[in-house]
Amino acid sequence: MTLVGHFINGEIIVDGNNTQDVFNPANGQVSKQVALADKAMVEKAIAAAQAAFPAWRNTPPMKRAHIMFRFRELLEKNADKIVAMITEEHGKVISDARGELQRGIEVVENACGAPELLKGEHNKNAGPAIDTWSEFQPLGVVAGITPFNFPAMVPLWMYPMSLICGNTFVLKPSERDPSAPLFIAQLLHEAGLPKGVFNVVNGGKEAVDTLLTDSRIEAVSFVGSTPIAEYVYQTASHHGKRCQALGGAKNHAIVMPDADLDDAADALMGAAYGSAGERCMAISVVVAVGDDAADALVEKLGSRIKDLKVGPGTDNSSDMGPLITQQHQQRVAGYIDAGVSEGADLVCDGRNLRVANCEAGYFVGATLFDRVTAEMSIYRDEIFGPVLCVVRADSLQDAIALIDAHEYGNGTCIFTRDGESARYFSDNIKVGMVGVNVPLPVPVACHTFGGWKRSLFGDLGVYGPDAIRFNTRRKTITQRWPSSGLRAGANFAFPSTK
Amino acid sequence: MTLVGHFINGEIIVDGNNTQDVFNPANGQVSKQVALADKAMVEKAIAAAQAAFPAWRNTPPMKRAHIMFRFRELLEKNADKIVAMITEEHGKVISDARGELQRGIEVVENACGAPELLKGEHNKNAGPAIDTWSEFQPLGVVAGITPFNFPAMVPLWMYPMSLICGNTFVLKPSERDPSAPLFIAQLLHEAGLPKGVFNVVNGGKEAVDTLLTDSRIEAVSFVGSTPIAEYVYQTASHHGKRCQALGGAKNHAIVMPDADLDDAADALMGAAYGSAGERCMAISVVVAVGDDAADALVEKLGSRIKDLKVGPGTDNSSDMGPLITQQHQQRVAGYIDAGVSEGADLVCDGRNLRVANCEAGYFVGATLFDRVTAEMSIYRDEIFGPVLCVVRADSLQDAIALIDAHEYGNGTCIFTRDGESARYFSDNIKVGMVGVNVPLPVPVACHTFGGWKRSLFGDLGVYGPDAIRFNTRRKTITQRWPSSGLRAGANFAFPSTK
Amino acid sequence: MTLVGHFINGEIIVDGNNTQDVFNPANGQVSKQVALADKAMVEKAIAAAQAAFPAWRNTPPMKRAHIMFRFRELLEKNADKIVAMITEEHGKVISDARGELQRGIEVVENACGAPELLKGEHNKNAGPAIDTWSEFQPLGVVAGITPFNFPAMVPLWMYPMSLICGNTFVLKPSERDPSAPLFIAQLLHEAGLPKGVFNVVNGGKEAVDTLLTDSRIEAVSFVGSTPIAEYVYQTASHHGKRCQALGGAKNHAIVMPDADLDDAADALMGAAYGSAGERCMAISVVVAVGDDAADALVEKLGSRIKDLKVGPGTDNSSDMGPLITQQHQQRVAGYIDAGVSEGADLVCDGRNLRVANCEAGYFVGATLFDRVTAEMSIYRDEIFGPVLCVVRADSLQDAIALIDAHEYGNGTCIFTRDGESARYFSDNIKVGMVGVNVPLPVPVACHTFGGWKRSLFGDLGVYGPDAIRFNTRRKTITQRWPSSGLRAGANFAFPSTK
Amino acid sequence: MTLVGHFINGEIIVDGNNTQDVFNPANGQVSKQVALADKAMVEKAIAAAQAAFPAWRNTPPMKRAHIMFRFRELLEKNADKIVAMITEEHGKVISDARGELQRGIEVVENACGAPELLKGEHNKNAGPAIDTWSEFQPLGVVAGITPFNFPAMVPLWMYPMSLICGNTFVLKPSERDPSAPLFIAQLLHEAGLPKGVFNVVNGGKEAVDTLLTDSRIEAVSFVGSTPIAEYVYQTASHHGKRCQALGGAKNHAIVMPDADLDDAADALMGAAYGSAGERCMAISVVVAVGDDAADALVEKLGSRIKDLKVGPGTDNSSDMGPLITQQHQQRVAGYIDAGVSEGADLVCDGRNLRVANCEAGYFVGATLFDRVTAEMSIYRDEIFGPVLCVVRADSLQDAIALIDAHEYGNGTCIFTRDGESARYFSDNIKVGMVGVNVPLPVPVACHTFGGWKRSLFGDLGVYGPDAIRFNTRRKTITQRWPSSGLRAGANFAFPSTK
């Protein structure tokens, strides 16, 4: 059986001391094993990154960008292979995995603009004959810790931007679906990245804690659940590191009475059930303004759910695949039980779904609750499964108040035709990423991803303009030249002995 | 005797329960008393700031800027009065206090550009008929905690930028010299700032801890010593706040053998002894490259020190005033004792200086040590007094290695005529603010102030471009309009009943 | 009788050889005379500007900005005086003159951000150890030629931005209302601007042609009618100068059937009849989509016109003042005659208006035509008077096609609540400045003013970001230092003889 | 014999009515023929570009960028083929052709950042509840007219940036070496560019005049000699088009007495004789400050010239190839004759060079004149051949005065170790592109190329930030939503009939 290893200093290292099973969630079978790094192994990766730093720091941004251009080509050329790895280990359908990869590639494309992105600001004559300019200098070794739900995209949100800034990097991806990030690391190396500049270690808490506490790590980017994000942020900050830790979400969509309800229902199907809801930007709550809108919308969603095909991700006719693990499948089913007992209307029930030939897969069907209230656990908690809750509100203001009272503030959206409603909502809502008739408002690569409230610990988001600041220290230089030098010398011959 | 109070919700509040003496350091006399806020008083200020937030948040940036324009006029009109307050309570000479105020005003001038500084980035057609843009939205209530050494400038580094972003603010200035910040707060109010938008509380640890832990405070800017900075950073971060905490410094100047030594010596006198060395950007170490340069420089400095006039700041002929407190005077003298016993050459001795008519003032004269080494306490510690240490190095590389081995990385400079030396130094040195023939490379207001290593905890500096990011959350909006709306409607008459 | 002179090299120069009457358009009386500069006088101004250039070029942007801060204060302090001058010579009502001045002051406020606006772009390590940066260097002497309709604002659109870039300037304002620009020039001088940096000459074609052809003038900014703009552009370009020449306009407002018609009618009253329509951004055509909207709108406008008070600008109860000259009054009346004979419905007729006590004033009342078509002269030509034409269209697409077929493309707006209509319109319309429910979309000072098609000759607009590029030449510096210099020298003692 | 045609609407069109010989300058033989487009053929290309505009304008910038990514890959894959075409028709050596292509590719790389480069500026709350933003909208059909000396690079300076802005394009490359631009056009099409978006026509004056006068062409970018540049600028401007016309050069290098003379001599060899001096950035004048520097430098250059290998570009051992035509060869030789008769010291004489097996090639050897003065024709005129003139100056100020008195102001450089000299020079010199120890300071792709004085007609340079402004019109949108809309409605049910 294949043992997935680490990628350190330009080489795959397989260490079988401590391993863990990797499952195919569509059939529940163990497909591979993954090595879990101990402290020493992580330190080896850090040491490699540290050794590679001085030369990489001095490599001009344009040369760094040239590697990104080649990396992009290799990602496109190997897209099918990467996508297959994702589907096999994560379970999501092929088209969804391809979409994930594409969003990751777009960050690489943005990173290709390194010379543009790293421009400092220059003030001629900041004072009399004094010039001042700022430089974006790299930090050193940066670490990234990423979740299972986007094994390709979320790592790509982090390291391309960090690398073009001149940092070296240690990535600890999720041990649930380790193949894609490891393979992509090899492509980056093939693209010309020097040894040690980018390293991957698989591992669990020991690996994470090593990254959070080792003094050679200058900064940590994390994406995961909120409790872990908070732990990561507090630990890394306490150890003097920069940290950005992105946590959980409960993303609401508001449907206004003037919305095109068919358009909204179509959009919500993908936003709620795509990737089986295992997305930090998934819509898990719909706030319908007015009972007319709510009634119509629930009906439209219900009929669409009937046509939703759940099956293995490798089947091109599947719309939705399994969840990541059996435990998670049971947890999601437990939430559905709780919703029922808490009094919500269960319109569509995804429990006890049987997928032919995949009976041992971790499937839960698309689930729809109506008349959910703010006190219910299915409303309060991030379920991370294909469970959509409809809450009814009397006005846009009520809907906004509901959203702002939730602990998370990652993404949200509104469906309306009305300019004023859209502007009022996007202005006032306490959420970092806002869609207007766009259900999954993940910012494009030249903007920055980041939520508000307990969805993000730290003051800078991932990728885009914030990433340049997170991954660099500014250095400001103030320069004046003494006027009594060479030029003013009456006798220009003075250095003739040289 | 005057009791200096707080400024909360547009009014001076004087609370005599807990007070502390304010001294005139030039004569050692108590000149005023200052009220120290307890937790309840700080909470009152926070509550005022929170109540003022919604309206201020919705005030257009141009209107916020108009207040800054008027604030600037009032600062200029009241400059003599402010400067006199600074000199009386801090001790620095009038011209130096005026310089401090001017640098603070320049931040206000930059803040006048609010509409320019708060521009978001707009992507037309980020996708097909999809637009995306980012907004810089205010955080809410921000706190600033500032040191005694620049009672006007350091607060002005913080709150003008925070206010134009739409935040409301609670400032806790130093209780050693509280009059200037309090008076300036009243000017800001006179300039048209609504009540509660800007508040000042005087206080000690109880006040600080309240600001660091109250859940209504969204962010904390701090300037002070490194141990406190670290405490502030860890505490505020742990409580889920943004924090930037600027700490101590030990700023080195390198003098290369080709430097104009008279020019360098002139520059170093001001940089080392200005404000009696009580500046986080003061030069406290000179690294002379080559013994020839060192010998000549020490001689030039020694002769200039002889001409340095030490006296009360109110005397226009004084070049340097007293230290802030008697304890600090004794602490600095203790370091000079230590330098001698550690084996450094004491070229000029500032101990036991008697200033006529100011015998009780906290004066220490300009002190110069030669042949200082990296192990000595006078080298390792931030003395924050008029003590300059000369270290001798064999090469620029050695000088750089010395600087990089120090725990602080605030400012540094080099004196040379040589383009390559300057570029190599400014590129490689691990210090955030670098001067080339500029001894105090404090960035101008349109750049950002911030050191490296243990001189700054946090990832964003104060004022300038970093301040905009520190004082805002980015919100990214992705917008698409359904095409089946009004325009495409065959029957445009549908809303005719309206 | 007062003779209005020139302002050259810091002094008022009155030259009575060639003069022209200045009228008070509210009563038709000659109020002053204005000197008209001959070629020699213009050359004197150019020479003064050229002589002042080297020192001003080397003045740091922050110092230039400080003059702008003081200039702003003086403009605010003298606002009543300036406004009175405008009203006396132009005729517009006091509140409108104050609005004009305010928009001009906002450009000065933006210019106060000179250090921010003049930041160049710096690329560290553009190549191996090679740095590159760009500087915005001034051109030299720049000329501005401005129209009668905004004697304060339009000049202020030009020279504050040009001056902070380091240029010196010669302004030739309109000889119809010369007092305000001349007085403002003196305020700028009082604010600290060195002699010769800013000069004003009054004059006619001889003065203009001198500015367009003198080899010492590097760039020309012009605002006026399209035929003159084209002449200015061709002449200045032929003589090797940069030129931006802003011409005429015929600004359309689209009113969609879903618009708030009362809101739209209120907005249109000011946009069409404010300043008696003598604005390049005035709305002179309303395109109503659908007859229902058209009928209702015409009725609402008609009833509002009945309440419109026409009278001398000095009367605070006046909503609208006279036109600039008797000839222009007759020309506008002639267009109304033509509209009637071409078949448009004359809903409100402004001809033959009598204003009590101002019988000799150049008044034309608010005029409204309905059912105007694209062939009529009142539609095709810029009337520059209080004449509003309603055109009826069947759809937004038709309305857009109509606007795009017109030769001008300065400003336009749409009234709607519908997000998609607004976005489709603003995306596709071939007009440079677009309002959504904003009738006069003059960009704020941190954006750039500029129309499309025959409303602007040249590739850069006035004020805002374009102004920085128009008023500077970029210089790009690529720098490498030889590595065999001082630092690498084994013997650092080599310059010991120095 | 091959007949090189046009590329219109995605197809090669060969039209043999009017053709011209294409020579191999290394052996003087006709290698191909090129079709010369008449007016009708150019109009066909313009029509294709116009037809392709609406769809391309609406293609999101990211999609345009994706085509640029693929274009870059194809350019790299086909580099050898392109380089061979350049060498065969232009004559430059292979390594030089490869360098040219690389600089062109770097502009494509910058263009890959379209989403970043086209970001507009967004002001939330520019006024109360009013938002403003700017868009960079394309112009329509843009034309480029390019010279023989960089058949790949100069066209690539223009159209990638123009295309990503949303324009369509007609390129008229030089008819001397037409193969490379035509082949590259096919690669761009292969990369996915839709038909008609990019078109190439070969031709002479008739083709040029058609592009300059056709009303469908919105803007013209030109690179060539100054007399033609002036004609192009005046003609295009007169016809209401934007125009940037880059002309000739006479680039000076200053060598200061403290310079590393070996380093300078090495750099000057490439800068003066690379591409046989047929570069608008070639150094053709060295200004040596001080006779010591001059004497030493002339000696060092002379000895290096002896080792310079002149031969066919296809021979890898050649350092320098032939000139472009026999007429040009004779013209350059004539200048050498003139230099001798005008009294300059001819140190190395490139006339009458015989290259074995290439006797009919258009070779002129590396030529060096010393003691050249400002009156000589070899100093005043752009020779565009391998002729380097040494002028001797007494000081940096004298050297600067000499350069500033020349009609051209394209590029220049200084060799020195002295920071102050470099800063004084780069600040004051009236030249657009400045090198410090960099002989050919062609700005990198994220900066803009453009000279001053008679080296550039127009106010914006090619590629980099200026290119975005040149290739777009700004549109500024000011938006307010009426507050009485959907949200405020008490009865949210109003659109229930929908």
Coordinates of N, CA and C in Angstrom, one line a residue, chain A residues 362-477:
Chain A
Y362 N -19.5 7.5 2.8 CA -19.9 8.4 3.9 C -20.9 9.4 3.4
F363 N -22.0 9.0 2.8 CA -23.0 9.9 2.2 C -24.0 10.4 3.2
V364 N -24.4 11.6 3.0 CA -25.6 12.2 3.6 C -26.3 13.0 2.5
G365 N -27.5 12.8 2.3 CA -28.2 13.5 1.2 C -28.5 15.0 1.6
A366 N -28.9 15.7 0.5 CA -29.2 17.1 0.7 C -30.4 17.3 1.7
T367 N -30.2 18.1 2.7 CA -31.2 18.2 3.7 C -31.7 19.7 3.8
L368 N -33.0 19.8 3.9 CA -33.5 21.2 4.0 C -34.5 21.3 5.2
F369 N -34.2 22.3 6.0 CA -35.0 22.7 7.2 C -35.7 24.0 6.9
D370 N -37.0 24.1 7.2 CA -37.7 25.4 7.2 C -38.0 25.8 8.6
R371 N -38.3 27.1 8.8 CA -38.7 27.6 10.1 C -37.7 27.3 11.2
V372 N -36.5 27.5 10.8 CA -35.4 27.3 11.8 C -35.3 28.6 12.6
T373 N -35.0 28.5 13.9 CA -34.8 29.8 14.7 C -33.4 29.8 15.3
A374 N -33.1 31.0 15.7 CA -31.7 31.3 16.1 C -31.2 30.6 17.3
E375 N -32.1 29.9 18.1 CA -31.7 29.2 19.3 C -31.3 27.8 18.9
M376 N -31.7 27.3 17.8 CA -31.5 25.9 17.5 C -30.0 25.6 17.2
S377 N -29.5 24.4 17.6 CA -28.1 24.0 17.3 C -27.8 24.0 15.8
I378 N -28.8 23.6 15.0 CA -28.6 23.5 13.6 C -28.4 25.0 13.0
Y379 N -28.8 26.0 13.8 CA -28.5 27.4 13.3 C -27.2 27.9 13.9
R380 N -27.0 27.6 15.2 CA -25.8 28.1 15.8 C -24.5 27.5 15.4
D381 N -24.5 26.2 15.1 CA -23.2 25.6 14.9 C -22.9 25.4 13.4
E382 N -21.6 25.4 13.1 CA -21.2 25.1 11.7 C -21.3 23.6 11.6
I383 N -22.2 23.1 10.8 CA -22.4 21.7 10.6 C -21.4 21.1 9.6
F384 N -21.1 21.8 8.6 CA -20.1 21.4 7.6 C -20.6 20.2 6.8
G385 N -21.9 20.2 6.5 CA -22.5 19.2 5.7 C -23.6 19.7 4.9
P386 N -24.3 18.8 4.2 CA -25.3 19.3 3.2 C -26.7 19.6 3.9
V387 N -26.7 20.5 4.8 CA -27.8 20.9 5.6 C -28.1 22.4 5.4
L388 N -29.2 22.7 4.8 CA -29.6 24.1 4.6 C -30.8 24.5 5.5
C389 N -30.6 25.6 6.2 CA -31.7 26.0 7.1 C -32.3 27.3 6.6
V390 N -33.7 27.3 6.5 CA -34.4 28.5 6.1 C -34.9 29.1 7.4
V391 N -34.6 30.4 7.5 CA -35.1 31.2 8.6 C -36.0 32.3 8.0
R392 N -37.1 32.6 8.6 CA -38.0 33.6 8.0 C -37.8 35.0 8.8
A393 N -37.7 36.1 8.0 CA -37.6 37.4 8.7 C -38.6 38.3 8.1
D394 N -38.9 39.4 8.8 CA -39.9 40.3 8.4 C -39.4 41.5 7.5
S395 N -38.1 41.7 7.6 CA -37.5 42.9 6.9 C -36.0 42.6 6.7
L396 N -35.5 43.4 5.9 CA -34.0 43.4 5.7 C -33.3 43.7 7.0
Q397 N -33.8 44.7 7.7 CA -33.2 45.1 8.9 C -33.1 43.9 9.9
D398 N -34.2 43.2 10.0 CA -34.3 42.0 10.9 C -33.3 40.9 10.4
A399 N -33.2 40.8 9.1 CA -32.3 39.8 8.6 C -30.9 40.1 8.9
I400 N -30.5 41.4 8.8 CA -29.2 41.9 9.1 C -28.9 41.7 10.6
A401 N -29.8 42.0 11.4 CA -29.6 41.9 12.9 C -29.4 40.4 13.2
L402 N -30.1 39.5 12.6 CA -29.9 38.1 12.8 C -28.4 37.7 12.5
I403 N -28.0 38.1 11.3 CA -26.7 37.7 10.8 C -25.6 38.3 11.8
D404 N -25.8 39.6 12.1 CA -24.8 40.2 13.0 C -24.7 39.6 14.4
A405 N -25.8 39.0 14.8 CA -25.8 38.4 16.1 C -25.0 37.0 16.1
H406 N -24.7 36.5 15.0 CA -24.0 35.2 14.9 C -22.6 35.4 15.2
E407 N -21.9 34.4 15.8 CA -20.5 34.5 16.2 C -19.6 34.6 15.0
Y408 N -20.0 34.0 13.8 CA -19.2 34.0 12.7 C -19.5 35.2 11.7
G409 N -18.5 35.5 10.9 CA -18.8 36.6 9.9 C -17.9 36.4 8.7
N410 N -18.0 35.2 8.1 CA -17.1 34.9 7.0 C -17.7 35.5 5.7
G411 N -18.8 34.8 5.2 CA -19.4 35.3 3.9 C -20.9 35.4 4.1
T412 N -21.5 36.1 3.2 CA -22.9 36.3 3.2 C -23.3 36.8 1.8
C413 N -24.6 36.7 1.5 CA -25.1 37.3 0.2 C -26.5 37.7 0.3
I414 N -26.9 38.5 -0.7 CA -28.3 38.9 -0.8 C -28.8 38.7 -2.2
F415 N -30.0 38.3 -2.3 CA -30.6 38.2 -3.6 C -31.7 39.3 -3.7
T416 N -31.5 40.2 -4.7 CA -32.4 41.3 -4.9 C -32.2 41.9 -6.2
R417 N -33.1 42.7 -6.7 CA -32.9 43.6 -7.9 C -32.6 45.0 -7.5
D418 N -32.8 45.3 -6.2 CA -33.0 46.7 -5.8 C -31.6 47.2 -5.3
G419 N -31.2 48.3 -6.0 CA -29.9 48.9 -5.7 C -29.7 49.3 -4.3
E420 N -30.8 49.9 -3.7 CA -30.6 50.4 -2.4 C -30.5 49.3 -1.4
S421 N -31.3 48.2 -1.5 CA -31.2 47.1 -0.6 C -29.8 46.5 -0.6
A422 N -29.3 46.4 -1.8 CA -27.9 45.8 -1.9 C -26.9 46.6 -1.3
R423 N -27.0 47.9 -1.5 CA -26.0 48.8 -0.9 C -26.1 48.9 0.6
Y424 N -27.3 49.0 1.1 CA -27.5 49.0 2.5 C -27.0 47.8 3.2
F425 N -27.3 46.7 2.6 CA -26.8 45.4 3.1 C -25.3 45.3 3.1
S426 N -24.7 45.6 2.0 CA -23.3 45.3 1.9 C -22.6 46.4 2.8
D427 N -23.1 47.5 2.9 CA -22.5 48.5 3.8 C -22.5 48.1 5.3
N428 N -23.7 47.6 5.7 CA -23.9 47.5 7.1 C -23.6 46.1 7.7
I429 N -23.6 45.1 6.9 CA -23.5 43.8 7.5 C -22.1 43.6 8.0
K430 N -22.0 42.9 9.2 CA -20.7 42.7 9.8 C -20.0 41.4 9.4
V431 N -19.8 41.3 8.1 CA -19.3 40.1 7.5 C -18.2 40.5 6.5
G432 N -17.2 39.7 6.3 CA -16.0 40.2 5.5 C -16.2 40.1 4.0
M433 N -17.0 39.1 3.6 CA -17.1 38.8 2.1 C -18.6 38.8 1.8
V434 N -19.0 39.7 0.9 CA -20.4 39.9 0.7 C -20.7 39.7 -0.8
G435 N -21.8 38.9 -1.0 CA -22.2 38.8 -2.4 C -23.5 39.5 -2.7
V436 N -23.7 40.1 -3.8 CA -25.0 40.6 -4.2 C -25.4 39.8 -5.4
N437 N -26.4 39.0 -5.2 CA -26.8 38.0 -6.2 C -25.7 37.0 -6.6
V438 N -24.7 36.9 -5.7 CA -23.5 36.0 -5.9 C -23.5 35.2 -4.7
P439 N -23.8 33.9 -4.8 CA -23.9 33.1 -3.5 C -22.7 32.8 -2.8
L440 N -21.5 32.6 -3.5 CA -20.3 32.3 -2.9 C -19.3 33.4 -3.2
P441 N -19.3 34.4 -2.4 CA -18.5 35.6 -2.8 C -17.0 35.5 -2.4
V442 N -16.4 34.4 -2.8 CA -15.0 34.2 -2.6 C -14.3 35.2 -3.4
P443 N -13.5 36.1 -2.8 CA -12.9 37.2 -3.6 C -11.9 36.6 -4.7
V444 N -11.9 37.2 -5.8 CA -10.9 36.8 -6.9 C -9.5 37.1 -6.4
A445 N -8.6 36.5 -7.1 CA -7.2 36.4 -6.6 C -6.5 37.7 -6.3
C446 N -7.0 38.8 -7.0 CA -6.3 40.1 -6.8 C -7.0 40.8 -5.6
H447 N -7.9 40.2 -5.0 CA -8.5 40.8 -3.7 C -8.1 39.8 -2.6
T448 N -8.5 40.1 -1.4 CA -8.1 39.3 -0.2 C -9.2 38.5 0.4
F449 N -9.0 37.3 0.8 CA -10.0 36.5 1.5 C -9.9 36.7 3.0
G450 N -11.0 37.0 3.6 CA -10.9 37.1 5.1 C -12.3 37.4 5.6
G451 N -12.6 36.7 6.7 CA -13.9 37.0 7.4 C -13.7 38.0 8.5
W452 N -14.8 38.2 9.2 CA -14.8 39.1 10.4 C -15.2 38.2 11.6
K453 N -15.3 38.9 12.7 CA -15.7 38.3 14.0 C -14.8 37.0 14.2
R454 N -15.4 35.9 14.7 CA -14.6 34.8 15.0 C -14.3 33.9 13.8
S455 N -14.5 34.4 12.7 CA -14.1 33.7 11.5 C -12.6 34.0 11.1
L456 N -12.0 35.0 11.7 CA -10.6 35.3 11.4 C -9.9 35.9 12.6
F457 N -8.9 35.3 13.0 CA -8.0 35.9 14.1 C -6.8 36.4 13.4
G458 N -6.5 37.7 13.7 CA -5.4 38.4 13.0 C -6.0 39.6 12.2
D459 N -5.1 40.4 11.8 CA -5.5 41.6 11.1 C -5.4 41.7 9.6
L460 N -4.9 40.6 9.0 CA -4.6 40.6 7.6 C -5.2 39.3 7.0
G461 N -5.8 39.3 5.9 CA -6.4 38.1 5.3 C -5.4 37.4 4.4
V462 N -5.9 36.3 3.8 CA -5.0 35.5 2.9 C -5.1 35.9 1.4
Y463 N -4.1 35.7 0.7 CA -3.9 36.1 -0.7 C -4.3 37.6 -1.0
G464 N -4.0 38.0 -2.2 CA -4.3 39.4 -2.5 C -3.4 40.4 -1.8
P465 N -3.8 41.7 -1.8 CA -3.0 42.7 -1.2 C -2.6 42.5 0.3
D466 N -3.5 42.0 1.1 CA -3.2 41.7 2.5 C -2.0 40.7 2.6
A467 N -1.9 39.8 1.6 CA -0.9 38.7 1.7 C 0.5 39.3 1.6
I468 N 0.6 40.4 0.8 CA 1.9 41.0 0.6 C 2.3 41.6 1.9
R469 N 1.4 42.2 2.6 CA 1.8 42.8 3.9 C 2.0 41.7 5.0
F470 N 1.2 40.7 5.0 CA 1.4 39.6 6.0 C 2.8 38.9 5.8
N471 N 3.2 38.8 4.6 CA 4.4 38.0 4.3 C 5.6 38.8 4.1
T472 N 5.6 40.1 4.5 CA 6.8 40.9 4.5 C 6.8 41.8 5.7
R473 N 8.0 42.3 6.0 CA 8.2 43.4 6.8 C 8.6 44.6 6.0
R474 N 7.9 45.7 6.3 CA 8.3 47.0 5.6 C 9.6 47.5 6.2
K475 N 10.5 47.9 5.3 CA 11.7 48.6 5.7 C 11.7 50.0 5.0
T476 N 11.8 51.0 5.7 CA 11.8 52.4 5.2 C 13.1 53.0 5.3
I477 N 13.6 53.5 4.1 CA 15.0 54.0 4.0 C 14.9 55.5 3.7

